[in-house]
C-alpha cells in the first residue's frame, strides 16, 4: 500500500494513457463496425463472410500484431498509434457480430411498418433499427471494452507505456505493491468503461426505462 501512495502520480498518468489506448479504439471500432454490420444484415450473402472474417481477426496474437503494425504503417516501434490500430482491429472483430445480431433482432413488423411509412433505408437505420439494436450492441461493446483493457497491457512488452508497465516491472523486481497497483488499475479502468457504456445505453433507450417503470 505504501508503494501505491508513493507513486500515485505515476499510476494516474499510466492509467490515463491506458484509458486512451483502450478507449479510442472502442469508438473507432464501433464507427467502422456499424456500416459493416448494416451491410452484412442487409445483404445476406455477405453475412457469413463478414462475420467469419471479423472473427478471424481476433485470432491474431496481440504481441505479433503490435510488432507487425510498424511494418504495415511505417511508424516507429514505440509509436502508440500501433496499439490504437491493433486494438481497433480487435474491437471490430468483436463488434461486427454484435451489430449484425442487434440489427437482426429488430422485429420484422417494425421494419415493414417503417418502410410503409416512407422511411428510406438510411433513415430507417438511424431512426428505427439502430436505436432498437442498442442493447445488443452495447453488450458487445462492454465485452470489447474489457478485452481492450486487458490486451493493451501486453503493449508494455514492446515499450508502449501504460498500466502494463506496473505489471512487468513489478514482476521483474518482485515489488508486490507495484503488481497490485497494475492489477487494480486495470480492473478499475475496465469497470469504469463498463459503467460508462451502461449509462450511455440507458440514455439512448429511454423507452426501456418507461417500460420497466410501467411494469413496476
Short mmCIF file of C-alpha atoms in Angstrom, two decimals:
data_model
loop_
_atom_site.label_atom_id
_atom_site.label_comp_id
_atom_site.label_asym_id
_atom_site.label_seq_id
_atom_site.Cartn_x
_atom_site.Cartn_y
_atom_site.Cartn_z
CA UNK A 1 0.00 0.00 0.00
CA UNK A 2 2.85 2.37 0.79
CA UNK A 3 4.29 1.86 -2.71
CA UNK A 4 0.96 2.87 -4.25
CA UNK A 5 0.71 6.01 -2.11
CA UNK A 6 4.26 6.99 -3.01
CA UNK A 7 3.63 6.63 -6.75
CA UNK A 8 0.09 7.97 -7.19
CA UNK A 9 1.13 10.49 -9.85
CA UNK A 10 2.82 7.80 -11.95
CA UNK A 11 -0.14 5.45 -11.56
CA UNK A 12 -2.60 8.17 -12.61
CA UNK A 13 -0.50 9.06 -15.66
CA UNK A 14 -0.27 5.43 -16.75
CA UNK A 15 -4.00 4.93 -16.13
CA UNK A 16 -4.94 7.88 -18.34
CA UNK A 17 -2.63 6.62 -21.08
CA UNK A 18 -4.10 3.11 -20.75
CA UNK A 19 -7.63 4.56 -20.95
CA UNK A 20 -6.74 6.41 -24.15
CA UNK A 21 -5.16 3.35 -25.77
CA UNK A 22 -8.17 1.19 -24.86
CA UNK A 23 -10.95 3.76 -25.30
CA UNK A 24 -10.14 5.41 -28.62
CA UNK A 25 -10.18 2.06 -30.48
CA UNK A 26 -13.62 1.37 -28.98
CA UNK A 27 -15.03 4.49 -30.62
CA UNK A 28 -13.24 3.98 -33.95
CA UNK A 29 -14.07 0.27 -33.99
CA UNK A 30 -17.75 0.99 -33.34
CA UNK A 31 -17.91 3.56 -36.15
CA UNK A 32 -16.40 1.03 -38.57
CA UNK A 33 -18.47 -1.91 -37.31
CA UNK A 34 -21.82 -0.16 -37.74
CA UNK A 35 -21.73 0.10 -41.57
CA UNK A 36 -20.11 -3.34 -41.84
CA UNK A 37 -22.84 -4.85 -39.68
CA UNK A 38 -25.53 -3.00 -41.61
CA UNK A 39 -24.23 -4.32 -44.94
CA UNK A 40 -23.98 -7.86 -43.58
CA UNK A 41 -27.51 -7.68 -42.19
CA UNK A 42 -28.98 -6.16 -45.35
CA UNK A 43 -27.20 -8.45 -47.82
CA UNK A 44 -27.47 -11.99 -46.54
CA UNK A 45 -24.78 -13.29 -48.89
CA UNK A 46 -22.25 -11.04 -47.16
CA UNK A 47 -23.30 -12.00 -43.64
CA UNK A 48 -21.26 -15.18 -43.30
CA UNK A 49 -18.16 -13.73 -44.94
CA UNK A 50 -18.19 -10.58 -42.81
CA UNK A 51 -18.77 -12.41 -39.54
CA UNK A 52 -16.19 -15.11 -40.23
CA UNK A 53 -13.66 -12.57 -41.49
CA UNK A 54 -14.10 -10.41 -38.40
CA UNK A 55 -13.78 -13.46 -36.16
CA UNK A 56 -10.51 -14.46 -37.81
CA UNK A 57 -9.04 -11.05 -36.98
CA UNK A 58 -9.41 -11.84 -33.28
CA UNK A 59 -7.29 -14.98 -33.64
CA UNK A 60 -4.16 -12.94 -34.45
CA UNK A 61 -1.85 -12.98 -31.38
CA UNK A 62 -1.74 -9.50 -29.87
CA UNK A 63 2.03 -9.30 -29.45
CA UNK A 64 2.56 -10.36 -33.07
CA UNK A 65 0.07 -7.73 -34.24
CA UNK A 66 1.75 -5.00 -32.18
CA UNK A 67 5.10 -5.89 -33.73
CA UNK A 68 3.61 -6.11 -37.22
CA UNK A 69 1.93 -2.69 -37.12
CA UNK A 70 5.11 -0.58 -37.60
CA UNK A 71 5.92 -2.59 -40.73
CA UNK A 72 2.45 -2.03 -42.15
CA UNK A 73 2.03 1.60 -41.08
CA UNK A 74 5.59 2.80 -41.44
CA UNK A 75 5.62 4.04 -37.86
CA UNK A 76 8.18 3.70 -35.09
CA UNK A 77 8.06 0.59 -32.91
CA UNK A 78 7.24 2.75 -29.85
CA UNK A 79 4.56 4.83 -31.56
CA UNK A 80 1.26 4.48 -29.63
CA UNK A 81 -0.64 4.60 -32.93
CA UNK A 82 0.45 1.00 -33.47
CA UNK A 83 -1.50 -0.05 -30.40
CA UNK A 84 -4.51 2.08 -31.34
CA UNK A 85 -4.73 0.49 -34.81
CA UNK A 86 -4.22 -3.02 -33.45
CA UNK A 87 -6.87 -2.54 -30.77
CA UNK A 88 -9.26 -1.10 -33.35
CA UNK A 89 -8.87 -4.31 -35.34
CA UNK A 90 -9.69 -6.38 -32.26
CA UNK A 91 -12.66 -4.14 -31.46
CA UNK A 92 -14.06 -4.59 -34.97
CA UNK A 93 -13.55 -8.34 -34.65
CA UNK A 94 -15.76 -8.38 -31.56
CA UNK A 95 -18.33 -5.75 -32.52
CA UNK A 96 -19.30 -6.73 -36.06
CA UNK A 97 -21.15 -9.82 -34.83
CA UNK A 98 -22.89 -7.75 -32.14
CA UNK A 99 -24.03 -5.17 -34.70
CA UNK A 100 -25.33 -7.88 -37.03
CA UNK A 101 -27.16 -9.64 -34.18
CA UNK A 102 -28.54 -6.35 -32.88
CA UNK A 103 -29.90 -5.26 -36.24
CA UNK A 104 -31.20 -8.76 -36.84
CA UNK A 105 -33.16 -8.61 -33.57
CA UNK A 106 -35.35 -5.76 -34.83
CA UNK A 107 -38.88 -7.19 -35.26
CA UNK A 108 -39.78 -7.66 -38.91
CA UNK A 109 -43.16 -6.00 -38.44
CA UNK A 110 -41.45 -2.87 -37.09
CA UNK A 111 -39.12 -2.75 -40.08
CA UNK A 112 -42.01 -3.21 -42.51
CA UNK A 113 -44.04 -0.50 -40.77
CA UNK A 114 -41.16 1.95 -41.05
CA UNK A 115 -40.75 1.15 -44.75
CA UNK A 116 -44.50 1.57 -45.32
CA UNK A 117 -44.29 4.99 -43.68
CA UNK A 118 -41.79 6.07 -46.33
CA UNK A 119 -38.53 5.60 -44.41
CA UNK A 120 -35.53 5.26 -46.71
CA UNK A 121 -33.05 2.50 -45.78
CA UNK A 122 -30.63 5.02 -44.28
CA UNK A 123 -33.34 6.87 -42.35
CA UNK A 124 -34.75 3.59 -41.09
CA UNK A 125 -31.30 2.51 -39.97
CA UNK A 126 -30.71 5.59 -37.83
CA UNK A 127 -34.30 6.17 -36.76
CA UNK A 128 -35.57 2.64 -36.11
CA UNK A 129 -33.09 -0.22 -36.50
CA UNK A 130 -30.09 1.25 -34.70
CA UNK A 131 -31.99 2.52 -31.62
CA UNK A 132 -33.67 -0.87 -31.18
CA UNK A 133 -30.32 -2.64 -31.62
CA UNK A 134 -28.58 -0.53 -28.96
CA UNK A 135 -28.93 -3.07 -26.10
CA UNK A 136 -27.29 -5.87 -28.11
CA UNK A 137 -24.57 -3.60 -29.49
CA UNK A 138 -23.90 -2.20 -26.02
CA UNK A 139 -23.44 -5.72 -24.66
CA UNK A 140 -20.82 -6.38 -27.32
CA UNK A 141 -19.20 -3.03 -26.65
CA UNK A 142 -18.86 -3.89 -22.96
CA UNK A 143 -17.09 -7.14 -23.84
CA UNK A 144 -14.80 -5.27 -26.22
CA UNK A 145 -14.01 -2.66 -23.56
CA UNK A 146 -12.88 -5.26 -21.03
CA UNK A 147 -10.94 -7.11 -23.71
CA UNK A 148 -9.18 -3.91 -24.80
CA UNK A 149 -8.12 -3.02 -21.27
CA UNK A 150 -6.64 -6.48 -20.87
CA UNK A 151 -4.86 -6.69 -24.23
CA UNK A 152 -3.42 -3.16 -24.10
CA UNK A 153 -1.34 -4.14 -21.07
CA UNK A 154 0.65 -6.50 -23.30
CA UNK A 155 1.96 -3.48 -25.22
CA UNK A 156 4.42 -2.90 -22.35
CA UNK A 157 6.48 -5.70 -23.85
CA UNK A 158 7.20 -3.51 -26.89
CA UNK A 159 7.83 -0.37 -24.83
CA UNK A 160 4.48 1.43 -25.03
CA UNK A 161 3.82 2.88 -21.57
CA UNK A 162 0.56 2.19 -19.71
CA UNK A 163 -0.61 0.18 -16.69
CA UNK A 164 1.07 -2.94 -18.05
CA UNK A 165 4.40 -1.31 -17.11
CA UNK A 166 3.50 -1.81 -13.46
CA UNK A 167 2.81 -5.49 -14.03
CA UNK A 168 6.03 -6.11 -15.94
CA UNK A 169 8.28 -4.06 -13.69
CA UNK A 170 6.59 -5.29 -10.52
CA UNK A 171 7.06 -8.90 -11.58
CA UNK A 172 10.66 -8.44 -12.69
CA UNK A 173 11.67 -6.67 -9.47
CA UNK A 174 9.33 -8.59 -7.16
CA UNK A 175 7.57 -5.43 -5.97
CA UNK A 176 4.18 -6.61 -4.73
CA UNK A 177 2.79 -3.08 -4.35
CA UNK A 178 3.52 -2.32 -7.98
CA UNK A 179 1.86 -5.55 -9.11
CA UNK A 180 -1.21 -4.79 -7.02
CA UNK A 181 -1.36 -1.26 -8.45
CA UNK A 182 -1.24 -2.60 -12.00
CA UNK A 183 -3.92 -5.21 -11.38
CA UNK A 184 -6.24 -2.83 -9.51
CA UNK A 185 -5.71 -0.14 -12.13
CA UNK A 186 -6.74 -2.46 -14.96
CA UNK A 187 -9.75 -3.80 -13.05
CA UNK A 188 -10.98 -0.34 -12.07
CA UNK A 189 -10.49 1.01 -15.58
CA UNK A 190 -12.49 -1.88 -17.03
CA UNK A 191 -15.27 -1.24 -14.50
CA UNK A 192 -15.33 2.48 -15.33
CA UNK A 193 -15.61 1.80 -19.07
CA UNK A 194 -18.31 -0.79 -18.44
CA UNK A 195 -20.27 1.69 -16.32
CA UNK A 196 -19.89 4.42 -18.94
CA UNK A 197 -21.28 2.11 -21.64
CA UNK A 198 -24.18 1.09 -19.37
CA UNK A 199 -25.05 4.73 -18.73
CA UNK A 200 -24.83 5.55 -22.43
CA UNK A 201 -27.08 2.60 -23.23
CA UNK A 202 -29.56 3.79 -20.64
CA UNK A 203 -29.55 7.31 -22.09
CA UNK A 204 -30.11 6.01 -25.62
CA UNK A 205 -33.00 3.69 -24.69
CA UNK A 206 -35.43 5.80 -22.61
CA UNK A 207 -38.37 3.62 -23.68
CA UNK A 208 -36.89 0.68 -21.79
CA UNK A 209 -36.94 2.68 -18.55
CA UNK A 210 -40.51 3.71 -19.24
CA UNK A 211 -41.47 0.10 -19.82
CA UNK A 212 -39.78 -1.01 -16.60
CA UNK A 213 -41.50 1.77 -14.70
CA UNK A 214 -44.88 0.78 -16.11
CA UNK A 215 -44.29 -2.86 -15.23
CA UNK A 216 -43.45 -1.88 -11.64
#
